Tab-separated table of C-alpha atoms (C1' of nucleotides) in Angstrom:
chain	number	residue	atom	x	y	z
M	226	MET	CA	-56.819	13.800	38.162
M	227	ASP	CA	-56.434	10.555	36.264
M	228	SER	CA	-55.407	10.090	32.484
M	229	THR	CA	-59.340	10.488	31.542
M	230	ASP	CA	-59.453	13.642	33.482
M	231	TRP	CA	-56.328	14.652	31.397
M	232	ALA	CA	-58.049	13.290	28.388
M	233	LEU	CA	-60.859	15.763	28.853
M	234	LEU	CA	-58.741	18.743	29.628
M	235	THR	CA	-56.917	18.245	26.047
M	236	GLU	CA	-60.184	17.819	24.315
M	237	LEU	CA	-61.859	21.092	25.920
M	238	GLN	CA	-58.574	23.052	25.276
M	239	ALA	CA	-58.366	22.368	21.845
M	240	ASP	CA	-62.316	22.805	21.338
M	241	ALA	CA	-64.187	24.135	24.201
M	242	ARG	CA	-67.720	23.766	22.198
M	243	LEU	CA	-67.803	19.805	22.087
M	244	SER	CA	-70.621	17.998	23.313
M	245	TYR	CA	-70.636	15.775	26.355
M	246	SER	CA	-71.641	13.186	23.843
M	247	GLU	CA	-68.825	13.726	21.631
M	248	LEU	CA	-66.574	13.933	24.408
M	249	SER	CA	-67.776	10.501	25.770
M	250	ARG	CA	-67.114	9.198	22.354
M	251	ARG	CA	-63.196	10.360	22.684
M	252	VAL	CA	-62.659	9.314	25.994
M	253	HIS	CA	-64.687	5.970	25.698
M	254	LEU	CA	-67.026	6.759	28.681
M	255	SER	CA	-70.772	7.533	28.928
M	256	PRO	CA	-71.977	11.055	28.606
M	257	PRO	CA	-73.390	11.281	32.257
M	258	ALA	CA	-69.715	10.150	33.450
M	259	VAL	CA	-68.159	12.804	31.275
M	260	ALA	CA	-70.650	15.386	32.424
M	261	GLU	CA	-69.830	14.920	36.008
M	262	ARG	CA	-65.973	14.771	35.219
M	263	VAL	CA	-66.192	17.975	33.569
M	264	ARG	CA	-68.097	19.559	36.696
M	265	ARG	CA	-65.796	18.387	38.969
M	266	LEU	CA	-62.795	20.033	36.958
M	267	GLU	CA	-64.664	23.095	36.901
M	268	GLN	CA	-65.823	23.282	40.599
M	269	THR	CA	-62.077	22.218	41.960
M	270	GLY	CA	-60.834	25.136	39.883
M	271	VAL	CA	-58.649	23.135	37.300
M	272	ILE	CA	-60.880	24.684	34.426
M	273	THR	CA	-61.114	28.308	34.985
M	274	GLY	CA	-63.204	28.945	32.210
M	275	TYR	CA	-64.154	28.562	28.501
M	276	HIS	CA	-63.314	31.634	26.133
M	277	ALA	CA	-63.737	31.900	22.638
M	278	HIS	CA	-60.523	33.430	21.004
M	279	VAL	CA	-60.984	36.531	18.736
M	280	ASP	CA	-58.762	37.776	16.041
M	281	ARG	CA	-57.424	41.128	17.184
M	282	ALA	CA	-56.267	42.246	13.982
M	283	LYS	CA	-59.712	41.699	12.189
M	284	THR	CA	-61.419	43.486	14.765
M	285	GLY	CA	-59.349	46.717	14.628
M	286	TRP	CA	-56.719	46.069	17.329
M	287	SER	CA	-53.826	45.853	14.936
M	288	VAL	CA	-51.315	47.168	17.487
M	289	LEU	CA	-49.709	44.757	19.878
M	290	ALA	CA	-47.055	45.535	22.593
M	291	MET	CA	-45.355	44.704	25.949
M	292	ILE	CA	-44.630	47.587	28.196
M	293	ARG	CA	-42.807	47.068	31.259
M	294	MET	CA	-43.716	49.654	34.041
M	295	SER	CA	-41.338	51.187	36.519
M	296	CYS	CA	-43.773	52.660	38.777
M	297	TYR	CA	-43.507	55.385	41.339
M	298	GLY	CA	-44.239	53.183	44.504
M	299	PRO	CA	-47.727	54.107	45.982
M	300	ARG	CA	-48.882	55.413	42.270
M	301	CYS	CA	-48.009	51.695	40.971
M	302	VAL	CA	-50.363	50.445	38.074
M	303	LEU	CA	-50.683	47.353	40.287
M	304	ARG	CA	-52.433	49.363	43.249
M	305	ASP	CA	-54.947	50.916	40.728
M	306	PRO	CA	-57.566	48.331	39.935
M	307	GLN	CA	-58.914	50.764	37.505
M	308	VAL	CA	-56.263	49.951	35.044
M	309	ALA	CA	-57.084	46.198	34.497
M	310	GLN	CA	-60.389	47.757	33.502
M	311	TRP	CA	-58.788	49.610	30.303
M	312	PRO	CA	-59.808	47.689	27.376
M	313	GLU	CA	-56.396	48.159	25.685
M	314	ILE	CA	-54.685	46.219	28.663
M	315	LEU	CA	-54.964	42.717	27.653
M	316	GLU	CA	-52.796	41.027	30.422
M	317	ILE	CA	-50.873	42.092	33.758
M	318	TYR	CA	-47.940	40.451	35.349
M	319	ARG	CA	-46.135	41.305	38.495
M	320	ILE	CA	-42.255	41.087	37.756
M	321	THR	CA	-38.885	40.184	39.224
M	322	GLY	CA	-36.220	42.818	38.180
M	323	ASP	CA	-36.208	46.532	37.462
M	324	ALA	CA	-39.465	46.862	36.441
M	325	CYS	CA	-42.504	46.275	38.805
M	326	SER	CA	-44.731	45.167	36.084
M	327	LEU	CA	-45.385	43.945	32.279
M	328	LEU	CA	-48.166	44.775	30.482
M	329	LYS	CA	-49.729	43.369	27.315
M	330	VAL	CA	-51.399	46.153	25.141
M	331	ALA	CA	-53.598	46.537	22.229
M	332	ALA	CA	-54.493	49.367	20.289
M	333	GLY	CA	-56.155	50.457	17.006
M	334	SER	CA	-52.866	52.262	15.676
M	335	MET	CA	-49.689	53.673	16.738
M	336	ASP	CA	-51.526	56.816	17.521
M	337	ALA	CA	-54.122	55.088	19.637
M	338	PHE	CA	-50.901	53.509	21.457
M	339	GLU	CA	-49.244	56.660	22.145
M	340	ARG	CA	-52.365	57.873	23.796
M	341	VAL	CA	-52.294	54.788	26.080
M	342	ILE	CA	-48.596	55.471	26.833
M	343	ASP	CA	-49.549	59.045	28.054
M	344	GLN	CA	-52.348	57.432	29.868
M	345	LEU	CA	-49.714	55.131	31.940
M	346	ALA	CA	-47.149	57.597	32.167
M	347	PRO	CA	-48.223	59.135	35.449
M	348	TYR	CA	-48.241	55.540	37.328
M	349	GLY	CA	-44.415	55.493	36.500
M	350	ARG	CA	-41.870	55.137	33.565
M	351	PRO	CA	-43.173	52.978	30.751
M	352	SER	CA	-40.598	50.945	28.460
M	353	SER	CA	-42.338	49.659	25.086
M	354	THR	CA	-41.442	46.936	23.026
M	355	MET	CA	-43.594	46.534	19.913
M	356	VAL	CA	-44.939	42.943	18.864
M	357	LEU	CA	-44.102	42.403	15.157
M	358	SER	CA	-45.645	39.085	15.128
M	359	THR	CA	-46.906	35.960	17.027
M	360	PRO	CA	-45.241	33.063	15.945
M	361	LEU	CA	-47.353	31.177	19.248
M	362	ASN	CA	-50.275	32.589	20.607
M	363	TRP	CA	-51.336	30.032	22.905
M	364	ARG	CA	-50.391	26.282	24.032
M	365	PRO	CA	-52.801	24.138	25.976
M	366	VAL	CA	-51.478	22.786	29.418
M	367	THR	CA	-50.074	19.285	28.794
M	368	SER	CA	-50.111	16.277	31.084
M	369	ALA	CA	-46.362	16.179	30.423
M	370	ASP	CA	-44.237	15.975	33.415
M	371	PRO	CA	-43.708	19.524	34.361
M	372	GLU	CA	-40.073	18.475	35.983
M	373	SER	CA	-38.904	16.547	33.444
M	374	LEU	CA	-37.405	18.011	30.196
M	375	ASP	CA	-36.784	15.052	28.134
M	376	THR	CA	-35.667	15.544	24.547
M	377	ILE	CA	-38.058	13.172	23.741
M	378	GLU	CA	-41.218	15.365	24.792
M	379	HIS	CA	-39.606	17.802	22.279
M	380	GLU	CA	-39.650	15.361	19.060
E	36	MET	CA	-70.054	43.051	12.193
E	37	ASP	CA	-72.971	44.500	13.671
E	38	SER	CA	-73.929	45.131	17.560
E	39	THR	CA	-75.447	41.717	17.221
E	40	ASP	CA	-72.181	40.109	16.011
E	41	TRP	CA	-70.457	42.081	19.050
E	42	ALA	CA	-72.865	40.909	21.326
E	43	LEU	CA	-72.366	37.152	20.430
E	44	LEU	CA	-68.419	37.760	20.602
E	45	THR	CA	-68.730	39.179	23.895
E	46	GLU	CA	-70.955	36.067	25.623
E	47	LEU	CA	-68.850	33.623	23.923
E	48	GLN	CA	-65.622	35.237	24.979
E	49	ALA	CA	-66.917	34.932	28.451
E	50	ASP	CA	-68.419	31.613	28.326
E	51	ALA	CA	-67.556	29.738	25.087
E	52	ARG	CA	-69.812	26.841	25.797
E	53	LEU	CA	-73.301	28.513	25.918
E	54	SER	CA	-75.703	27.091	23.691
E	55	TYR	CA	-77.054	28.661	20.942
E	56	SER	CA	-80.657	28.577	22.432
E	57	GLU	CA	-79.074	30.590	25.259
E	58	LEU	CA	-77.560	32.893	23.215
E	59	SER	CA	-80.714	33.432	21.308
E	60	ARG	CA	-82.481	34.233	24.334
E	61	ARG	CA	-79.583	36.660	25.167
E	62	VAL	CA	-79.030	38.586	21.813
E	63	HIS	CA	-82.913	38.454	20.981
E	64	LEU	CA	-82.885	36.476	18.101
E	65	SER	CA	-83.932	32.641	16.928
E	66	PRO	CA	-81.336	29.736	17.579
E	67	PRO	CA	-80.703	29.182	13.723
E	68	ALA	CA	-79.904	32.681	13.288
E	69	VAL	CA	-77.322	32.642	16.061
E	70	ALA	CA	-75.844	29.334	14.772
E	71	GLU	CA	-75.630	31.103	11.299
E	72	ARG	CA	-73.838	34.194	12.370
E	73	VAL	CA	-71.653	32.307	14.689
E	74	ARG	CA	-70.647	29.930	12.057
E	75	ARG	CA	-69.892	33.052	9.987
E	76	LEU	CA	-67.642	34.577	12.590
E	77	GLU	CA	-65.922	31.185	12.918
E	78	GLN	CA	-65.587	30.660	8.887
E	79	THR	CA	-64.265	34.477	8.501
E	80	GLY	CA	-61.601	34.052	11.241
E	81	VAL	CA	-62.909	36.534	13.650
E	82	ILE	CA	-63.454	33.574	15.967
E	83	THR	CA	-59.930	31.901	15.897
E	84	GLY	CA	-61.189	28.964	18.476
E	85	TYR	CA	-62.787	27.976	21.547
E	86	HIS	CA	-60.736	26.732	24.327
E	87	ALA	CA	-60.922	25.786	28.107
E	88	HIS	CA	-58.300	27.601	30.248
E	89	VAL	CA	-56.826	25.614	32.627
E	90	ASP	CA	-54.971	26.672	35.937
E	91	ARG	CA	-51.494	26.033	35.299
E	92	ALA	CA	-50.306	26.217	39.173
E	93	LYS	CA	-53.089	23.400	39.754
E	94	THR	CA	-51.950	21.273	37.151
E	95	GLY	CA	-48.216	21.444	38.567
E	96	TRP	CA	-46.910	24.021	36.189
E	97	SER	CA	-45.940	26.634	39.113
E	98	VAL	CA	-43.247	28.525	37.446
E	99	LEU	CA	-44.152	31.363	35.080
E	100	ALA	CA	-41.336	33.262	33.549
E	101	MET	CA	-40.915	35.719	30.678
E	102	ILE	CA	-37.715	35.245	28.348
E	103	ARG	CA	-36.367	37.446	26.042
E	104	MET	CA	-33.922	35.851	23.537
E	105	SER	CA	-31.166	37.288	21.971
E	106	CYS	CA	-30.402	34.853	18.955
E	107	TYR	CA	-27.303	34.088	17.318
E	108	GLY	CA	-28.488	34.981	13.545
E	109	PRO	CA	-29.645	31.839	11.794
E	110	ARG	CA	-29.844	29.891	15.048
E	111	CYS	CA	-32.809	31.916	16.196
E	112	VAL	CA	-35.526	30.063	18.114
E	113	LEU	CA	-37.947	31.790	15.521
E	114	ARG	CA	-36.205	29.671	12.812
E	115	ASP	CA	-36.681	26.323	14.338
E	116	PRO	CA	-40.371	25.282	14.342
E	117	GLN	CA	-39.332	22.671	16.949
E	118	VAL	CA	-39.324	25.331	19.885
E	119	ALA	CA	-42.818	26.135	19.543
E	120	GLN	CA	-43.663	22.594	20.498
E	121	TRP	CA	-42.013	22.329	23.684
E	122	PRO	CA	-44.665	21.972	26.438
E	123	GLU	CA	-42.934	24.662	28.223
E	124	ILE	CA	-43.174	27.379	25.835
E	125	LEU	CA	-46.603	29.086	25.840
E	126	GLU	CA	-46.290	31.776	23.696
E	127	ILE	CA	-43.992	33.422	21.387
E	128	TYR	CA	-43.671	36.787	20.385
E	129	ARG	CA	-41.067	38.543	17.349
E	130	ILE	CA	-40.242	41.884	18.855
E	131	THR	CA	-38.796	45.113	18.321
E	132	GLY	CA	-35.314	46.175	20.475
E	133	ASP	CA	-32.187	44.228	21.199
E	134	ALA	CA	-33.940	41.041	21.700
E	135	CYS	CA	-35.477	39.011	18.681
E	136	SER	CA	-38.068	37.542	20.673
E	137	LEU	CA	-39.992	37.188	23.947
E	138	LEU	CA	-40.964	33.711	25.393
E	139	LYS	CA	-43.653	32.965	27.852
E	140	VAL	CA	-42.412	29.941	29.478
E	141	ALA	CA	-43.915	27.787	32.538
E	142	ALA	CA	-42.223	25.149	34.588
E	143	GLY	CA	-42.902	22.948	37.467
E	144	SER	CA	-39.989	24.239	39.631
E	145	MET	CA	-37.106	26.456	39.236
E	146	ASP	CA	-34.836	23.297	38.906
E	147	ALA	CA	-37.302	22.351	35.642
E	148	PHE	CA	-37.199	26.030	34.537
E	149	GLU	CA	-33.148	25.935	34.802
E	150	ARG	CA	-33.245	23.077	32.265
E	151	VAL	CA	-35.354	25.009	30.038
E	152	ILE	CA	-32.830	27.853	30.141
E	153	ASP	CA	-30.153	25.453	29.630
E	154	GLN	CA	-32.009	24.138	26.385
E	155	LEU	CA	-32.522	27.764	25.106
E	156	ALA	CA	-29.080	28.681	25.304
E	157	PRO	CA	-27.620	27.197	22.037
E	158	TYR	CA	-30.290	29.785	20.225
E	159	GLY	CA	-29.061	32.875	21.673
E	160	ARG	CA	-28.654	34.429	25.055
E	161	PRO	CA	-31.647	34.451	27.242
E	162	SER	CA	-32.640	37.024	29.578
E	163	SER	CA	-35.100	35.585	32.241
E	164	THR	CA	-37.617	37.579	34.527
E	165	MET	CA	-40.089	35.553	36.838
E	166	VAL	CA	-43.590	36.186	36.824
E	167	LEU	CA	-44.665	36.587	40.877
E	168	SER	CA	-48.230	37.025	40.117
E	169	THR	CA	-50.566	37.665	37.321
E	170	PRO	CA	-53.421	40.559	38.399
E	171	LEU	CA	-54.716	40.016	34.904
E	172	ASN	CA	-54.651	37.040	33.148
E	173	TRP	CA	-56.921	37.388	29.964
E	174	ARG	CA	-59.033	40.217	28.537
E	175	PRO	CA	-61.706	39.741	25.896
E	176	VAL	CA	-61.382	41.826	22.501
E	177	THR	CA	-63.968	44.636	23.388
E	178	SER	CA	-66.208	46.441	20.919
E	179	ALA	CA	-64.688	49.894	22.318
E	180	ASP	CA	-63.202	52.047	19.693
E	181	PRO	CA	-59.389	51.105	19.039
E	182	GLU	CA	-58.561	54.147	18.103
E	183	SER	CA	-59.982	56.372	20.861
E	184	LEU	CA	-59.016	56.407	24.473
E	185	ASP	CA	-61.768	58.088	26.618
E	186	THR	CA	-61.411	58.572	30.058
E	187	ILE	CA	-65.207	57.500	29.892
E	188	GLU	CA	-64.089	54.117	28.334
E	189	HIS	CA	-61.748	53.294	31.798
E	190	GLU	CA	-64.885	54.395	34.181
A	17	DA	C1'	-84.451	35.711	9.708
A	18	DC	C1'	-88.645	32.931	11.490
A	19	DT	C1'	-91.438	28.896	12.493
A	20	DG	C1'	-91.813	23.636	13.115
A	21	DA	C1'	-90.555	19.199	12.891
A	22	DA	C1'	-86.967	15.462	13.250
A	23	DA	C1'	-82.782	14.127	15.088
A	24	DA	C1'	-79.630	14.516	18.591
A	25	DA	C1'	-77.882	15.906	23.129
A	26	DT	C1'	-78.553	16.640	28.179
A	27	DT	C1'	-79.936	15.495	32.642
A	28	DC	C1'	-82.435	12.809	35.604
A	29	DG	C1'	-83.590	8.881	38.277
A	30	DG	C1'	-82.408	4.450	39.901
A	31	DG	C1'	-79.264	0.354	40.027
A	32	DG	C1'	-74.843	-2.339	39.466
A	33	DG	C1'	-69.633	-3.257	40.160
U	256	DC	C1'	-67.251	5.849	45.053
U	257	DC	C1'	-67.467	5.896	40.147
U	258	DC	C1'	-70.162	4.053	36.526
U	259	DC	C1'	-73.836	2.909	33.216
U	260	DC	C1'	-78.704	2.451	31.685
U	261	DG	C1'	-83.242	4.725	30.142
U	262	DA	C1'	-86.515	8.331	29.956
U	263	DA	C1'	-88.040	12.876	30.013
U	264	DT	C1'	-86.657	17.794	28.814
U	265	DT	C1'	-83.977	20.597	25.969
U	266	DT	C1'	-81.255	21.505	22.206
U	267	DT	C1'	-79.610	21.411	17.329
U	268	DT	C1'	-80.334	21.228	12.718
U	269	DC	C1'	-82.819	21.445	8.370
U	270	DA	C1'	-86.740	22.225	5.435
U	271	DG	C1'	-89.957	25.972	3.749
U	272	DT	C1'	-91.483	30.605	4.082
DNA sequence: ACTGAAAAATTCGGGGG
DNA sequence: CCCCCGAATTTTTCAGT
């Protein structure tokens, strides 16, 4: 993981469809060298995938919510692999605190969202918070030192 | 947005680096037809971008947390565009409830995480929840009816 | 939306620092 | 080991239909 690898990660996080040729121009390396580095980043698991991001509101999923689940022991959502398959469940986090998990959930309407809650209720007590807007949707991993928090980094 | 567009969205969400040729084979269309459809999905904002996903733990950002911010009115984190620039802040949601926002935050260690909390404190009272693990990191947008919640969808 | 040709990118093999 | 070069193959793009 040298600075060239980081440059490639930065470019591919910003635009995953860049060609090896274009990448080679941006990091000042030959296309085969770029291809080899990228494949190594994929194989070592640094790059976990390349994904098109889709506007959920434009595709009918206009309701977004965070649901903290306080589960009934063995019936926990974390123990049922089926829950992770529901199209409404976008992300699942196991967390510290009173609740055992936090779910990011999408639905087409409040009516549909209510039905998701009803489906979750058998697993535990759901506590919902609606998302009004998303000022920051996603941030790429940066090469900034994860240990430091210089104000310079934030300028 | 017909079924071919949805097929393209499904493929590109699973692998954003698929070539138009490969896509054309999968959706049974010619490469130029695929290219035109994809460009239309980009221009209408259905596809918001293509992003390489990077393993945060493998790149030094091993600590992940959710922070609910109860802000001091005008000093709210939502009002300071600088906060969205911090490399530690991954996502920002404006939410309903007691807190005004929910932040997804990464750091290299608990020490570094503590410094993030200190940086956030001037904006309001932060309430942190640590993420122990992430059983589901990301789910693609599906063509499932956002209004329905058939058990069939979940089988 | 398809065809077909030109331009560009990818992928090999082989060799150098 | 990592990188570059150059040729063969594949892909992209653009014209016309």
